Amino acid sequence: MNISFQCQNSLHHQNVTITFYNYILLPLLQLVKKQAFLVRKNNLKMVENNKHHQKRCDKKGGEKID
């Protein structure tokens, strides 16, 4: 009886670990990936806007040419 109880307990512990991983760790990882992707995308957009701005600026005075 003691052995079967230990097996059940270990199985239960494994299920809890799997549940924890599936419902907490995975969504967290996906959120972090998504956030990193958005940050990288925003940085690229900012660099692109900066290049645009520099192209539109006059070399001498730095005033915009429309």
Tab-separated table of C-alpha atoms in Angstrom:
chain	number	residue	atom	x	y	z
A	1	MET	CA	0.000	0.000	0.000
A	2	ASN	CA	2.844	2.335	0.796
A	3	ILE	CA	4.450	1.777	-2.627
A	4	SER	CA	1.252	2.479	-4.562
A	5	PHE	CA	0.715	5.631	-2.524
A	6	GLN	CA	4.221	6.838	-3.401
A	7	CYS	CA	3.582	6.163	-7.089
A	8	GLN	CA	0.325	8.092	-6.986
A	9	ASN	CA	1.992	10.930	-5.182
A	10	SER	CA	4.824	11.102	-7.696
A	11	LEU	CA	2.352	10.989	-10.589
A	12	HIS	CA	0.320	13.767	-9.009
A	13	HIS	CA	3.474	15.840	-8.539
A	14	GLN	CA	4.375	15.315	-12.203
A	15	ASN	CA	0.895	16.446	-13.293
A	16	VAL	CA	1.154	19.565	-11.177
A	17	THR	CA	4.541	20.348	-12.730
A	18	ILE	CA	3.174	19.847	-16.257
A	19	THR	CA	0.143	22.016	-15.469
A	20	PHE	CA	2.381	24.717	-14.028
A	21	TYR	CA	4.580	24.595	-17.131
A	22	ASN	CA	1.667	24.671	-19.602
A	23	TYR	CA	-0.418	27.372	-17.968
A	24	ILE	CA	2.226	29.638	-16.447
A	25	LEU	CA	5.656	29.191	-18.013
A	26	LEU	CA	4.618	28.804	-21.662
A	27	PRO	CA	2.365	31.888	-21.769
A	28	LEU	CA	5.105	33.862	-20.012
A	29	LEU	CA	7.672	32.769	-22.575
A	30	GLN	CA	5.326	33.640	-25.444
A	31	LEU	CA	4.631	37.034	-23.896
A	32	VAL	CA	8.358	37.743	-23.558
A	33	LYS	CA	8.982	36.686	-27.177
A	34	LYS	CA	6.110	38.869	-28.379
A	35	GLN	CA	7.361	41.821	-26.342
A	36	ALA	CA	10.904	41.423	-27.682
A	37	PHE	CA	9.535	41.262	-31.234
A	38	LEU	CA	7.470	44.433	-30.705
A	39	VAL	CA	10.439	46.287	-29.208
A	40	ARG	CA	12.648	45.269	-32.141
A	41	LYS	CA	9.915	46.295	-34.594
A	42	ASN	CA	9.555	49.701	-32.888
A	43	ASN	CA	13.320	50.241	-32.954
A	44	LEU	CA	13.424	49.489	-36.677
A	45	LYS	CA	10.543	51.902	-37.234
A	46	MET	CA	12.360	54.613	-35.261
A	47	VAL	CA	15.551	54.098	-37.282
A	48	GLU	CA	13.522	54.265	-40.505
A	49	ASN	CA	11.810	57.496	-39.376
A	50	ASN	CA	15.169	58.966	-38.445
A	51	LYS	CA	16.578	58.193	-41.915
A	52	HIS	CA	13.474	59.745	-43.461
A	53	HIS	CA	13.902	62.852	-41.339
A	54	GLN	CA	17.580	63.182	-42.259
A	55	LYS	CA	16.770	62.883	-45.977
A	56	ARG	CA	14.168	65.643	-45.661
A	57	CYS	CA	16.519	67.965	-43.781
A	58	ASP	CA	18.607	70.545	-45.571
A	59	LYS	CA	22.350	69.878	-45.281
A	60	LYS	CA	23.193	73.513	-44.386
A	61	GLY	CA	20.610	74.721	-41.907
A	62	GLY	CA	18.894	71.532	-40.842
A	63	GLU	CA	15.486	72.889	-41.847
A	64	LYS	CA	12.878	70.604	-43.349
A	65	ILE	CA	12.289	70.720	-47.089
A	66	ASP	CA	8.751	69.677	-47.963
